[in-house]
Amino acid sequence: MRDPLVDLLMRNGFVAPEEEATELRAAGGDLDALVARRLTGEPLAWITGTVEFCGRVIVVQPGVYVPRWHTESVAWRAVARMPPGGAGIDLCTGSGAIAAVLIAERDARMIATDLDPLCVACARANGVDARVGDLFDGETGPFDVVTAVVPYVPTSDLPLLQRDTFAFETTLAYDGGEDGLDLARRAVEGARRVLKPGGALLLELGGRQPETLALDGFVDVRTILDEEGDPRGIEATAAPG
Ligand SMILES: C[S@@+](CC[C@H](N)C(=O)[O-])C[C@H]1O[C@@H](n2cnc3c(N)ncnc32)[C@H](O)[C@@H]1O
């Protein structure tokens, strides 16, 4: 006989019903209440309280952007570019997932910013020195690595996101302005100022944005691909001297 919870999730259109059933049961507490929340479309990580990211368990509190699997490729490139004990800043940190990975993998000295106080509290719960602030928030570095998953969806494309997205999440996490690159441009400009010569900027982007973003002052610019070979961002090196 099939598991009734798996059946219910499948009938309601969840694409990984077995995995979700396992996670919901492991979360503890009133299973019926947890399942009822999930059936509204609330993100699974908000219900279970955690998500796996780069092989680590990341705390994700309700209201906080859930780190996505495709961001792992950006995080792993940041790990590759971070010297042991190096310094970095994670802009738009959300749950602090990328910074937490850099701390764990490289013993990096990370600071992180987000405009949303809920995100800052969550990043702190993940052991990240996070503060409420706009992008660099006046930080001058010098840093070995700048990471940023800024909002990058063009404003006119916001209605094309999944139906439930804004039932639970805010446009603050997605809205990148007219062409989606408003914050990305500011991140590039700021990174140029705060990176050590030879330091790395890792920036997640969408669609064809990696081809269109100007990266003056950077060399060795590469597109970051996810494990399915799709472009997910750029890796760029601050020009020496
Ligand atoms: C797409 S989410 C990325 C979160 C996290 N880096 C991740 O990959 O899971 C973008 C985040 O940027 C934050 N944000 C938006 N505008 C910002 C700004 N000007 N300065 C700092 N954070 C900002 C949002 O609150 C949101 O948490």
mmCIF file of N, CA, C and O in Angstrom, residues 58-61 64-65 90 92-100 103 110-114 116-132:
data_model
loop_
_atom_site.group_PDB
_atom_site.id
_atom_site.type_symbol
_atom_site.label_atom_id
_atom_site.label_comp_id
_atom_site.label_asym_id
_atom_site.label_seq_id
_atom_site.Cartn_x
_atom_site.Cartn_y
_atom_site.Cartn_z
ATOM 1 N N ILE A 58 21.391 24.562 6.663
ATOM 2 C CA ILE A 58 21.239 26.007 6.856
ATOM 3 C C ILE A 58 19.872 26.274 7.482
ATOM 4 O O ILE A 58 18.851 25.768 7.002
ATOM 5 N N VAL A 59 19.872 27.050 8.556
ATOM 6 C CA VAL A 59 18.605 27.462 9.188
ATOM 7 C C VAL A 59 17.909 28.459 8.263
ATOM 8 O O VAL A 59 18.538 29.393 7.755
ATOM 9 N N VAL A 60 16.619 28.238 8.016
ATOM 10 C CA VAL A 60 15.834 29.181 7.205
ATOM 11 C C VAL A 60 14.557 29.505 7.962
ATOM 12 O O VAL A 60 13.688 28.645 8.112
ATOM 13 N N GLN A 61 14.464 30.723 8.451
ATOM 14 C CA GLN A 61 13.278 31.104 9.228
ATOM 15 C C GLN A 61 12.190 31.639 8.299
ATOM 16 O O GLN A 61 12.502 32.152 7.216
ATOM 17 N N VAL A 64 12.248 34.324 5.140
ATOM 18 C CA VAL A 64 13.601 34.474 4.582
ATOM 19 C C VAL A 64 13.714 33.687 3.269
ATOM 20 O O VAL A 64 13.274 32.535 3.194
ATOM 21 N N TYR A 65 14.306 34.324 2.256
ATOM 22 C CA TYR A 65 14.511 33.681 0.950
ATOM 23 C C TYR A 65 15.218 32.333 1.155
ATOM 24 O O TYR A 65 16.241 32.254 1.843
ATOM 25 N N ASP A 90 29.416 39.202 1.957
ATOM 26 C CA ASP A 90 28.311 38.587 1.217
ATOM 27 C C ASP A 90 27.158 39.585 1.193
ATOM 28 O O ASP A 90 26.533 39.841 2.231
ATOM 29 N N CYS A 92 23.453 41.053 0.211
ATOM 30 C CA CYS A 92 22.115 40.464 0.040
ATOM 31 C C CYS A 92 22.115 39.032 0.567
ATOM 32 O O CYS A 92 21.705 38.097 -0.122
ATOM 33 N N THR A 93 22.525 38.868 1.798
ATOM 34 C CA THR A 93 22.889 37.546 2.321
ATOM 35 C C THR A 93 21.700 36.623 2.556
ATOM 36 O O THR A 93 21.863 35.409 2.619
ATOM 37 N N GLY A 94 20.491 37.162 2.724
ATOM 38 C CA GLY A 94 19.337 36.285 3.000
ATOM 39 C C GLY A 94 19.585 35.483 4.274
ATOM 40 O O GLY A 94 19.850 36.040 5.335
ATOM 41 N N SER A 95 19.548 34.159 4.153
ATOM 42 C CA SER A 95 19.803 33.286 5.310
ATOM 43 C C SER A 95 21.273 33.249 5.709
ATOM 44 O O SER A 95 21.615 32.618 6.719
ATOM 45 N N GLY A 96 22.133 33.851 4.882
ATOM 46 C CA GLY A 96 23.578 33.794 5.159
ATOM 47 C C GLY A 96 24.225 32.524 4.646
ATOM 48 O O GLY A 96 25.368 32.201 5.016
ATOM 49 N N ALA A 97 23.529 31.810 3.767
ATOM 50 C CA ALA A 97 24.006 30.481 3.347
ATOM 51 C C ALA A 97 25.409 30.529 2.735
ATOM 52 O O ALA A 97 26.280 29.718 3.086
ATOM 53 N N ILE A 98 25.638 31.480 1.820
ATOM 54 C CA ILE A 98 26.942 31.511 1.144
ATOM 55 C C ILE A 98 28.042 31.848 2.143
ATOM 56 O O ILE A 98 29.100 31.212 2.170
ATOM 57 N N ALA A 99 27.783 32.845 2.984
ATOM 58 C CA ALA A 99 28.781 33.223 3.984
ATOM 59 C C ALA A 99 29.060 32.055 4.930
ATOM 60 O O ALA A 99 30.222 31.798 5.284
ATOM 61 N N ALA A 100 28.018 31.339 5.325
ATOM 62 C CA ALA A 100 28.200 30.206 6.240
ATOM 63 C C ALA A 100 29.081 29.132 5.611
ATOM 64 O O ALA A 100 29.924 28.525 6.287
ATOM 65 N N ILE A 103 32.696 30.362 5.684
ATOM 66 C CA ILE A 103 33.256 30.270 7.046
ATOM 67 C C ILE A 103 33.634 28.809 7.335
ATOM 68 O O ILE A 103 34.728 28.511 7.816
ATOM 69 N N MET A 110 33.973 36.578 7.439
ATOM 70 C CA MET A 110 32.894 37.099 6.596
ATOM 71 C C MET A 110 32.060 38.134 7.333
ATOM 72 O O MET A 110 31.739 37.976 8.503
ATOM 73 N N ILE A 111 31.682 39.179 6.600
ATOM 74 C CA ILE A 111 30.578 40.003 7.050
ATOM 75 C C ILE A 111 29.502 39.922 5.972
ATOM 76 O O ILE A 111 29.783 39.512 4.835
ATOM 77 N N ALA A 112 28.289 40.311 6.335
ATOM 78 C CA ALA A 112 27.174 40.145 5.405
ATOM 79 C C ALA A 112 26.139 41.228 5.656
ATOM 80 O O ALA A 112 25.996 41.704 6.781
ATOM 81 N N THR A 113 25.444 41.598 4.594
ATOM 82 C CA THR A 113 24.400 42.618 4.734
ATOM 83 C C THR A 113 23.102 42.156 4.077
ATOM 84 O O THR A 113 23.108 41.350 3.134
ATOM 85 N N ASP A 114 22.021 42.695 4.579
ATOM 86 C CA ASP A 114 20.712 42.522 3.947
ATOM 87 C C ASP A 114 19.833 43.667 4.436
ATOM 88 O O ASP A 114 19.970 44.116 5.575
ATOM 89 N N ASP A 116 16.696 43.378 4.940
ATOM 90 C CA ASP A 116 15.575 42.811 5.685
ATOM 91 C C ASP A 116 16.060 42.306 7.059
ATOM 92 O O ASP A 116 16.866 41.366 7.118
ATOM 93 N N PRO A 117 15.564 42.897 8.143
ATOM 94 C CA PRO A 117 16.008 42.461 9.476
ATOM 95 C C PRO A 117 15.744 40.977 9.755
ATOM 96 O O PRO A 117 16.502 40.335 10.493
ATOM 97 N N LEU A 118 14.666 40.419 9.159
ATOM 98 C CA LEU A 118 14.405 38.985 9.344
ATOM 99 C C LEU A 118 15.565 38.156 8.798
ATOM 100 O O LEU A 118 15.973 37.155 9.393
ATOM 101 N N CYS A 119 16.082 38.579 7.641
ATOM 102 C CA CYS A 119 17.204 37.865 7.022
ATOM 103 C C CYS A 119 18.452 37.989 7.889
ATOM 104 O O CYS A 119 19.178 37.012 8.085
ATOM 105 N N VAL A 120 18.679 39.179 8.399
ATOM 106 C CA VAL A 120 19.874 39.395 9.217
ATOM 107 C C VAL A 120 19.822 38.497 10.466
ATOM 108 O O VAL A 120 20.820 37.862 10.826
ATOM 109 N N ALA A 121 18.660 38.407 11.087
ATOM 110 C CA ALA A 121 18.529 37.541 12.270
ATOM 111 C C ALA A 121 18.789 36.086 11.890
ATOM 112 O O ALA A 121 19.446 35.335 12.629
ATOM 113 N N CYS A 122 18.284 35.682 10.730
ATOM 114 C CA CYS A 122 18.465 34.298 10.284
ATOM 115 C C CYS A 122 19.943 34.023 9.983
ATOM 116 O O CYS A 122 20.493 32.983 10.366
ATOM 117 N N ALA A 123 20.602 34.964 9.304
ATOM 118 C CA ALA A 123 22.027 34.780 8.984
ATOM 119 C C ALA A 123 22.834 34.667 10.276
ATOM 120 O O ALA A 123 23.763 33.853 10.373
ATOM 121 N N ARG A 124 22.458 35.454 11.272
ATOM 122 C CA ARG A 124 23.166 35.355 12.561
ATOM 123 C C ARG A 124 22.955 33.977 13.184
ATOM 124 O O ARG A 124 23.871 33.417 13.782
ATOM 125 N N ALA A 125 21.739 33.450 13.031
ATOM 126 C CA ALA A 125 21.476 32.103 13.554
ATOM 127 C C ALA A 125 22.337 31.063 12.844
ATOM 128 O O ALA A 125 22.587 29.980 13.377
ATOM 129 N N ASN A 126 22.798 31.411 11.650
ATOM 130 C CA ASN A 126 23.705 30.515 10.910
ATOM 131 C C ASN A 126 25.177 30.865 11.166
ATOM 132 O O ASN A 126 26.062 30.414 10.432
ATOM 133 N N GLY A 127 25.422 31.688 12.178
ATOM 134 C CA GLY A 127 26.804 31.971 12.582
ATOM 135 C C GLY A 127 27.502 33.037 11.768
ATOM 136 O O GLY A 127 28.730 33.152 11.796
ATOM 137 N N VAL A 128 26.710 33.859 11.058
ATOM 138 C CA VAL A 128 27.294 34.883 10.183
ATOM 139 C C VAL A 128 27.193 36.252 10.847
ATOM 140 O O VAL A 128 26.151 36.592 11.411
ATOM 141 N N ASP A 129 28.254 37.046 10.744
ATOM 142 C CA ASP A 129 28.264 38.416 11.274
ATOM 143 C C ASP A 129 27.501 39.296 10.281
ATOM 144 O O ASP A 129 28.088 39.917 9.395
ATOM 145 N N ALA A 130 26.184 39.312 10.437
ATOM 146 C CA ALA A 130 25.326 40.017 9.475
ATOM 147 C C ALA A 130 24.772 41.280 10.094
ATOM 148 O O ALA A 130 24.603 41.362 11.313
ATOM 149 N N ARG A 131 24.510 42.260 9.241
ATOM 150 C CA ARG A 131 23.927 43.520 9.712
ATOM 151 C C ARG A 131 22.904 44.032 8.707
ATOM 152 O O ARG A 131 22.999 43.703 7.513
ATOM 153 N N VAL A 132 21.959 44.822 9.203
ATOM 154 C CA VAL A 132 20.986 45.429 8.306
ATOM 155 C C VAL A 132 21.685 46.556 7.560
ATOM 156 O O VAL A 132 22.250 47.464 8.184
#
